mmCIF file of C-alpha atoms in Angstrom:
data_model
loop_
_atom_site.group_PDB
_atom_site.id
_atom_site.type_symbol
_atom_site.label_atom_id
_atom_site.label_comp_id
_atom_site.label_asym_id
_atom_site.label_seq_id
_atom_site.Cartn_x
_atom_site.Cartn_y
_atom_site.Cartn_z
ATOM 1 C CA MET A 18 49.743 304.761 80.312
ATOM 2 C CA THR A 19 52.347 306.384 78.089
ATOM 3 C CA GLU A 20 53.316 304.912 74.714
ATOM 4 C CA GLU A 21 56.859 304.381 75.973
ATOM 5 C CA ARG A 22 55.632 302.333 78.935
ATOM 6 C CA LYS A 23 53.328 300.287 76.699
ATOM 7 C CA TYR A 24 56.260 299.631 74.380
ATOM 8 C CA LYS A 25 58.479 298.422 77.228
ATOM 9 C CA ILE A 26 55.776 296.110 78.586
ATOM 10 C CA LEU A 27 54.989 294.654 75.162
ATOM 11 C CA THR A 28 58.657 294.190 74.334
ATOM 12 C CA CYS A 29 59.246 292.467 77.670
ATOM 13 C CA ILE A 30 56.363 290.039 77.055
ATOM 14 C CA PHE A 31 57.439 289.239 73.483
ATOM 15 C CA THR A 32 61.078 288.848 74.488
ATOM 16 C CA GLY A 33 60.038 286.433 77.226
ATOM 17 C CA PHE A 34 58.265 284.276 74.640
ATOM 18 C CA ALA A 35 61.222 284.645 72.272
ATOM 19 C CA CYS A 36 63.547 283.098 74.864
ATOM 20 C CA LEU A 37 61.696 279.798 74.436
ATOM 21 C CA PRO A 38 63.055 277.357 71.836
ATOM 22 C CA LEU A 39 61.227 277.282 68.518
ATOM 23 C CA SER A 40 60.056 273.730 69.225
ATOM 24 C CA VAL A 41 58.065 275.107 72.160
ATOM 25 C CA LEU A 42 56.926 278.224 70.297
ATOM 26 C CA TYR A 43 55.480 276.020 67.568
ATOM 27 C CA LEU A 44 53.178 274.490 70.199
ATOM 28 C CA PHE A 45 51.816 277.999 70.739
ATOM 29 C CA GLY A 46 51.563 278.268 66.959
ATOM 30 C CA ASP A 47 49.474 275.093 66.841
ATOM 31 C CA LEU A 48 47.157 276.500 69.503
ATOM 32 C CA ALA A 49 46.956 279.817 67.683
ATOM 33 C CA TYR A 50 45.924 277.976 64.511
ATOM 34 C CA LEU A 51 42.958 276.362 66.268
ATOM 35 C CA ILE A 52 41.864 279.734 67.659
ATOM 36 C CA VAL A 53 42.488 281.798 64.521
ATOM 37 C CA TYR A 54 40.971 279.316 62.075
ATOM 38 C CA TYR A 55 38.123 277.662 63.953
ATOM 39 C CA ILE A 56 37.103 280.179 66.625
ATOM 40 C CA ALA A 57 38.047 283.715 65.540
ATOM 41 C CA ARG A 58 37.731 282.711 61.866
ATOM 42 C CA TYR A 59 40.169 285.510 61.045
ATOM 43 C CA ARG A 60 39.499 286.734 57.501
ATOM 44 C CA ARG A 61 38.171 283.329 56.483
ATOM 45 C CA LYS A 62 35.812 284.860 53.910
ATOM 46 C CA THR A 63 38.629 286.891 52.338
ATOM 47 C CA VAL A 64 40.980 283.912 52.145
ATOM 48 C CA ARG A 65 38.316 281.612 50.684
ATOM 49 C CA HIS A 66 37.247 284.281 48.176
ATOM 50 C CA ASN A 67 40.824 284.848 46.996
ATOM 51 C CA LEU A 68 41.548 281.134 46.658
ATOM 52 C CA GLU A 69 38.368 280.548 44.679
ATOM 53 C CA LEU A 70 39.164 283.464 42.372
ATOM 54 C CA VAL A 71 42.544 281.951 41.535
ATOM 55 C CA PHE A 72 41.826 278.199 41.626
ATOM 56 C CA GLY A 73 38.104 278.075 40.898
ATOM 57 C CA THR A 74 35.339 276.401 42.871
ATOM 58 C CA SER A 75 35.235 272.945 41.283
ATOM 59 C CA ASP A 76 37.730 271.292 43.659
ATOM 60 C CA ARG A 77 36.516 272.315 47.105
ATOM 61 C CA LYS A 78 38.730 269.796 48.906
ATOM 62 C CA ARG A 79 41.816 271.345 47.363
ATOM 63 C CA ILE A 80 40.705 274.844 48.329
ATOM 64 C CA VAL A 81 40.099 273.806 51.948
ATOM 65 C CA ARG A 82 43.438 271.974 52.052
ATOM 66 C CA ILE A 83 45.330 275.065 50.858
ATOM 67 C CA GLU A 84 43.299 277.257 53.207
ATOM 68 C CA LYS A 85 44.127 275.226 56.311
ATOM 69 C CA LYS A 86 47.792 274.931 55.349
ATOM 70 C CA PHE A 87 47.899 278.701 54.849
ATOM 71 C CA TYR A 88 46.542 279.358 58.350
ATOM 72 C CA ARG A 89 49.000 276.911 59.911
ATOM 73 C CA HIS A 90 51.825 278.671 58.094
ATOM 74 C CA LEU A 91 50.527 282.098 59.111
ATOM 75 C CA CYS A 92 50.604 281.073 62.770
ATOM 76 C CA ASP A 93 54.113 279.675 62.308
ATOM 77 C CA CYS A 94 55.145 283.059 60.906
ATOM 78 C CA MET A 95 53.760 284.774 63.979
ATOM 79 C CA VAL A 96 55.911 282.801 66.414
ATOM 80 C CA GLU A 97 58.935 282.896 64.095
ATOM 81 C CA THR A 98 58.675 286.681 63.951
ATOM 82 C CA VAL A 99 58.539 286.950 67.751
ATOM 83 C CA LYS A 100 61.582 284.658 67.902
ATOM 84 C CA LEU A 101 63.626 287.316 66.094
ATOM 85 C CA LEU A 102 63.768 289.209 69.395
ATOM 86 C CA HIS A 103 65.945 286.430 70.831
ATOM 87 C CA ILE A 104 67.697 284.224 68.287
ATOM 88 C CA SER A 105 71.369 283.776 67.512
ATOM 89 C CA ASP A 106 72.912 284.456 64.132
ATOM 90 C CA GLU A 107 74.062 280.841 64.062
ATOM 91 C CA GLU A 108 70.546 279.459 64.477
ATOM 92 C CA VAL A 109 69.159 281.746 61.797
ATOM 93 C CA ASP A 110 71.908 280.705 59.397
ATOM 94 C CA ARG A 111 71.038 277.047 60.042
ATOM 95 C CA ARG A 112 67.420 277.745 59.198
ATOM 96 C CA VAL A 113 67.774 280.178 56.292
ATOM 97 C CA ASP A 114 69.724 278.827 53.337
ATOM 98 C CA VAL A 115 70.807 281.604 50.963
ATOM 99 C CA THR A 116 71.619 280.669 47.373
ATOM 100 C CA ASN A 117 73.410 282.796 44.754
ATOM 101 C CA GLY A 118 74.400 285.583 47.142
ATOM 102 C CA GLU A 119 77.433 286.174 44.934
ATOM 103 C CA LEU A 120 75.072 287.764 42.415
ATOM 104 C CA ILE A 121 74.548 290.674 44.790
ATOM 105 C CA ASP A 122 78.266 291.040 45.503
ATOM 106 C CA GLY A 123 78.976 291.127 41.772
ATOM 107 C CA ILE A 124 76.432 293.890 41.167
ATOM 108 C CA ILE A 125 77.804 295.992 44.026
ATOM 109 C CA ARG A 126 81.367 295.532 42.729
ATOM 110 C CA SER A 127 80.216 296.768 39.337
ATOM 111 C CA GLY A 128 79.217 300.042 40.973
ATOM 112 C CA ARG A 129 75.446 299.617 40.942
ATOM 113 C CA SER A 130 72.854 299.308 43.691
ATOM 114 C CA VAL A 131 70.196 296.595 43.894
ATOM 115 C CA VAL A 132 66.423 296.816 44.036
ATOM 116 C CA LEU A 133 65.336 293.498 45.541
ATOM 117 C CA PHE A 134 61.777 292.490 44.689
ATOM 118 C CA LEU A 135 59.957 290.010 46.909
ATOM 119 C CA GLY A 136 56.433 289.175 47.991
ATOM 120 C CA HIS A 137 54.569 288.269 51.151
ATOM 121 C CA TYR A 138 55.627 284.685 50.677
ATOM 122 C CA GLY A 139 57.203 282.288 53.166
ATOM 123 C CA ASN A 140 58.303 284.310 56.178
ATOM 124 C CA TRP A 141 59.260 287.718 54.807
ATOM 125 C CA GLU A 142 60.361 288.867 58.274
ATOM 126 C CA TRP A 143 63.191 286.313 58.237
ATOM 127 C CA VAL A 144 64.428 287.576 54.874
ATOM 128 C CA GLN A 145 66.571 290.166 56.656
ATOM 129 C CA ALA A 146 69.012 287.334 57.441
ATOM 130 C CA ILE A 147 70.358 287.701 53.875
ATOM 131 C CA ILE A 148 72.515 290.596 55.041
ATOM 132 C CA HIS A 149 74.958 288.013 56.478
ATOM 133 C CA HIS A 150 75.673 286.681 53.023
ATOM 134 C CA PHE A 151 76.966 289.848 51.353
ATOM 135 C CA HIS A 152 80.680 290.571 51.397
ATOM 136 C CA GLU A 153 80.835 293.926 49.621
ATOM 137 C CA PRO A 154 80.247 297.131 51.626
ATOM 138 C CA LEU A 155 76.662 298.288 51.205
ATOM 139 C CA THR A 156 73.627 299.681 52.966
ATOM 140 C CA GLY A 157 71.001 297.004 53.459
ATOM 141 C CA GLY A 158 67.455 298.088 54.049
ATOM 142 C CA GLN A 159 63.774 297.635 53.471
ATOM 143 C CA ILE A 160 60.953 300.006 52.605
ATOM 144 C CA TYR A 161 58.016 299.805 54.990
ATOM 145 C CA MET A 162 54.664 301.417 55.637
ATOM 146 C CA PRO A 163 54.485 302.606 59.275
ATOM 147 C CA LEU A 164 51.723 300.966 61.322
ATOM 148 C CA ARG A 165 48.886 303.095 62.645
ATOM 149 C CA ASN A 166 49.502 301.762 66.152
ATOM 150 C CA LYS A 167 52.666 303.588 67.159
ATOM 151 C CA VAL A 168 53.526 301.110 69.911
ATOM 152 C CA MET A 169 53.331 298.081 67.591
ATOM 153 C CA ASP A 170 55.173 300.065 64.917
ATOM 154 C CA LYS A 171 58.052 300.590 67.330
ATOM 155 C CA VAL A 172 58.073 296.901 68.269
ATOM 156 C CA MET A 173 58.123 295.824 64.614
ATOM 157 C CA LEU A 174 60.926 298.256 63.814
ATOM 158 C CA ARG A 175 62.978 296.559 66.519
ATOM 159 C CA VAL A 176 62.184 293.155 65.031
ATOM 160 C CA ARG A 177 62.926 294.268 61.478
ATOM 161 C CA SER A 178 66.270 295.823 62.357
ATOM 162 C CA ARG A 179 67.466 292.669 64.186
ATOM 163 C CA PHE A 180 70.298 292.071 61.685
ATOM 164 C CA GLY A 181 71.210 295.690 61.087
ATOM 165 C CA LEU A 182 68.915 296.472 58.165
ATOM 166 C CA GLU A 183 67.781 300.052 57.853
ATOM 167 C CA CYS A 184 63.990 300.439 57.880
ATOM 168 C CA ILE A 185 63.017 303.325 55.603
ATOM 169 C CA PRO A 186 59.473 304.759 55.711
ATOM 170 C CA GLN A 187 57.825 304.686 52.305
ATOM 171 C CA ASP A 188 57.399 308.453 52.119
ATOM 172 C CA LYS A 189 61.116 309.010 52.757
ATOM 173 C CA ALA A 190 62.490 306.286 50.481
ATOM 174 C CA VAL A 191 63.453 308.401 47.465
ATOM 175 C CA ARG A 192 65.276 311.027 49.506
ATOM 176 C CA ARG A 193 67.152 308.451 51.596
ATOM 177 C CA LEU A 194 68.258 306.245 48.692
ATOM 178 C CA LEU A 195 69.349 309.204 46.583
ATOM 179 C CA SER A 196 71.337 310.397 49.598
ATOM 180 C CA ILE A 197 73.157 307.036 49.783
ATOM 181 C CA GLU A 198 74.011 307.217 46.076
ATOM 182 C CA ARG A 199 75.195 310.832 46.230
ATOM 183 C CA SER A 200 77.523 309.972 49.098
ATOM 184 C CA GLY A 201 79.144 307.286 46.943
ATOM 185 C CA GLY A 202 77.524 304.344 48.699
ATOM 186 C CA LYS A 203 75.544 301.443 47.263
ATOM 187 C CA PHE A 204 72.467 299.738 48.630
ATOM 188 C CA VAL A 205 70.389 296.592 48.535
ATOM 189 C CA ILE A 206 66.818 297.600 49.306
ATOM 190 C CA GLY A 207 63.937 295.180 49.583
ATOM 191 C CA PHE A 208 60.549 296.101 48.138
ATOM 192 C CA ILE A 209 57.644 293.847 49.097
ATOM 193 C CA SER A 210 55.624 294.748 46.036
ATOM 194 C CA ASP A 211 52.639 292.394 45.945
ATOM 195 C CA GLN A 212 50.072 294.310 47.985
ATOM 196 C CA ARG A 213 47.334 296.518 46.567
ATOM 197 C CA PRO A 214 48.775 299.997 45.876
ATOM 198 C CA ALA A 215 47.771 302.757 48.257
ATOM 199 C CA GLY A 216 45.631 305.633 47.066
ATOM 200 C CA LYS A 217 42.431 306.011 45.105
ATOM 201 C CA VAL A 218 43.923 306.493 41.636
ATOM 202 C CA LEU A 219 45.405 303.295 40.217
ATOM 203 C CA HIS A 220 47.328 303.787 36.997
ATOM 204 C CA HIS A 221 49.052 300.456 36.393
ATOM 205 C CA TRP A 222 47.329 297.105 35.877
ATOM 206 C CA THR A 223 48.419 293.668 34.716
ATOM 207 C CA ASP A 224 47.367 290.030 34.859
ATOM 208 C CA PHE A 225 48.474 288.351 38.091
ATOM 209 C CA LEU A 226 47.269 284.913 39.164
ATOM 210 C CA GLY A 227 44.651 285.158 36.454
ATOM 211 C CA GLN A 228 43.194 288.371 37.889
ATOM 212 C CA ASP A 229 43.254 291.931 36.586
ATOM 213 C CA THR A 230 45.537 293.437 39.219
ATOM 214 C CA PRO A 231 46.800 296.951 40.054
ATOM 215 C CA TYR A 232 50.463 297.078 40.986
ATOM 216 C CA SER A 233 52.952 299.408 42.675
ATOM 217 C CA VAL A 234 55.805 300.923 40.694
ATOM 218 C CA GLY A 235 57.802 302.517 43.527
ATOM 219 C CA GLY A 236 60.703 300.052 43.385
ATOM 220 C CA GLU A 237 61.303 300.453 39.667
ATOM 221 C CA THR A 238 60.798 304.214 39.798
ATOM 222 C CA ILE A 239 63.506 304.568 42.454
ATOM 223 C CA GLY A 240 65.740 302.012 40.722
ATOM 224 C CA ASN A 241 65.555 303.955 37.471
ATOM 225 C CA HIS A 242 66.591 307.143 39.273
ATOM 226 C CA VAL A 243 69.868 305.592 40.419
ATOM 227 C CA GLY A 244 70.534 303.040 37.654
ATOM 228 C CA ALA A 245 70.028 300.046 39.958
ATOM 229 C CA GLU A 246 69.890 296.386 38.980
ATOM 230 C CA TYR A 247 66.713 294.420 39.665
ATOM 231 C CA VAL A 248 66.775 291.069 41.448
ATOM 232 C CA TYR A 249 63.984 288.736 42.580
ATOM 233 C CA LEU A 250 64.205 286.841 45.847
ATOM 234 C CA ASP A 251 62.595 283.440 45.361
ATOM 235 C CA VAL A 252 61.504 281.860 48.651
ATOM 236 C CA GLU A 253 60.918 278.180 49.390
ATOM 237 C CA LYS A 254 59.757 276.728 52.693
ATOM 238 C CA THR A 255 61.714 273.502 52.827
ATOM 239 C CA SER A 256 60.330 272.384 56.199
ATOM 240 C CA ARG A 257 58.868 273.932 59.326
ATOM 241 C CA GLY A 258 61.147 276.791 60.333
ATOM 242 C CA HIS A 259 63.498 276.303 57.376
ATOM 243 C CA TYR A 260 63.631 278.426 54.229
ATOM 244 C CA ARG A 261 65.687 278.601 51.060
ATOM 245 C CA LEU A 262 66.205 282.060 49.554
ATOM 246 C CA THR A 263 67.516 282.329 45.999
ATOM 247 C CA PHE A 264 68.579 285.519 44.200
ATOM 248 C CA ILE A 265 67.490 285.580 40.549
ATOM 249 C CA PRO A 266 68.071 288.447 38.067
ATOM 250 C CA VAL A 267 64.883 290.056 36.795
ATOM 251 C CA VAL A 268 65.082 290.004 32.996
ATOM 252 C CA PRO A 269 62.005 291.389 31.198
ATOM 253 C CA ASP A 270 60.813 290.020 27.885
ATOM 254 C CA PRO A 271 62.759 291.930 25.171
ATOM 255 C CA SER A 272 59.518 292.456 23.280
ATOM 256 C CA ASP A 273 57.937 294.200 26.283
ATOM 257 C CA ASP A 274 57.951 297.891 25.383
ATOM 258 C CA GLY A 275 55.497 299.000 28.071
ATOM 259 C CA GLN A 276 56.165 300.979 31.201
ATOM 260 C CA PHE A 277 57.773 299.332 34.236
ATOM 261 C CA PRO A 278 58.728 296.025 32.604
ATOM 262 C CA TYR A 279 60.868 294.924 35.567
ATOM 263 C CA THR A 280 57.948 295.206 37.975
ATOM 264 C CA ARG A 281 55.659 293.191 35.716
ATOM 265 C CA GLU A 282 58.373 290.570 35.202
ATOM 266 C CA PHE A 283 58.780 290.336 38.982
ATOM 267 C CA MET A 284 55.048 289.681 39.287
ATOM 268 C CA LYS A 285 55.334 286.846 36.767
ATOM 269 C CA MET A 286 58.197 285.351 38.784
ATOM 270 C CA LEU A 287 56.254 285.669 42.048
ATOM 271 C CA GLU A 288 53.256 284.079 40.350
ATOM 272 C CA LYS A 289 55.346 280.982 39.545
ATOM 273 C CA THR A 290 56.508 280.821 43.160
ATOM 274 C CA ILE A 291 52.917 280.970 44.414
ATOM 275 C CA TYR A 292 51.641 278.320 41.997
ATOM 276 C CA ARG A 293 54.505 276.041 43.096
ATOM 277 C CA GLU A 294 53.183 276.023 46.683
ATOM 278 C CA PRO A 295 50.136 278.285 47.151
ATOM 279 C CA ALA A 296 49.720 277.956 50.918
ATOM 280 C CA TYR A 297 52.725 280.132 51.741
ATOM 281 C CA TRP A 298 51.446 283.356 50.132
ATOM 282 C CA LEU A 299 49.490 285.939 52.148
ATOM 283 C CA TRP A 300 45.952 285.176 50.993
ATOM 284 C CA SER A 301 44.355 287.181 53.799
ATOM 285 C CA HIS A 302 44.827 290.612 52.240
ATOM 286 C CA LYS A 303 42.175 292.067 49.917
ATOM 287 C CA ARG A 304 44.342 292.052 46.813
ATOM 288 C CA TRP A 305 41.503 292.321 44.295
ATOM 289 C CA LYS A 306 39.150 294.683 46.079
ATOM 290 C CA ARG A 307 39.330 297.309 43.339
ATOM 291 C CA HIS A 308 38.472 296.963 39.656
ATOM 292 C CA ARG A 309 39.942 298.596 36.599
ATOM 293 C CA ASP A 310 36.639 299.839 35.184
ATOM 294 C CA ARG A 311 36.315 302.252 38.101
ATOM 295 C CA PHE A 312 39.625 303.832 37.132
ATOM 296 C CA ALA A 313 39.286 303.538 33.345
ATOM 297 C CA ALA A 314 39.846 307.225 32.743
ATOM 298 C CA THR A 315 43.312 307.184 34.318
ATOM 299 C CA ALA A 316 44.473 303.562 34.033
ATOM 300 C CA PRO A 317 46.520 302.730 30.908
ATOM 301 C CA VAL A 318 46.645 299.130 29.729
ATOM 302 C CA GLN A 319 50.000 297.516 30.580
#
């Protein structure tokens, strides 16, 4: 079977599910939770390990409570993401409350682009709805790492461009964003910058959630090239299927004279968001798999 045929079949199946109301899709989410958590035990060891690293092992009931809430939320995110294939702008706007969008308009009017930092918190796939809340002309987009499965990559690109955002592959980001600037345009580009950096050589480390953590500097590197402003998108899950997104300027500590201060300040802001309600962060990725001592020869202290 060709990739194109597989894509059409998969899209047809997902779109069929997406036509169902969210109230029904959440029933599938509840079933998925029982399967993922109790039967498949998807990444249970990784999630438990990460939670115990951050919160310790003394309060096991709390760890289990966060763990179960995380898996319920993860399954909610799955059905909410599928729903993007068939959801009206009006319904999304009822469910995604955007606060301080005028900050972005003001930056664009001043003649500068915006690097938008965010994490895998809440439902990051619904974040694209923010494009409705900007009034100045701009290019809205997100940097992404293409999936190995080309069929699923094509499906996710369709989902992620639902509201007209441009999806820019990571290896083409610099060229594309410089092209927008050179043509006189301005952009708001989202960088989900809380995953472990790719590659074997990790140069930049900081404290994050009490752990020695390598971090990616791509967003700030590109932003510095074009003189962009840096903004953090704070996410709150106010109820099932409802989110509040707030734009907050990233302002580093004036005494911070190290490299990439905006990225490290973003990580501090994300850390506060996670501590506020831990269950909505993506605990299932192996964030602390690597250790600084293995990269001591090339990793400066930040």
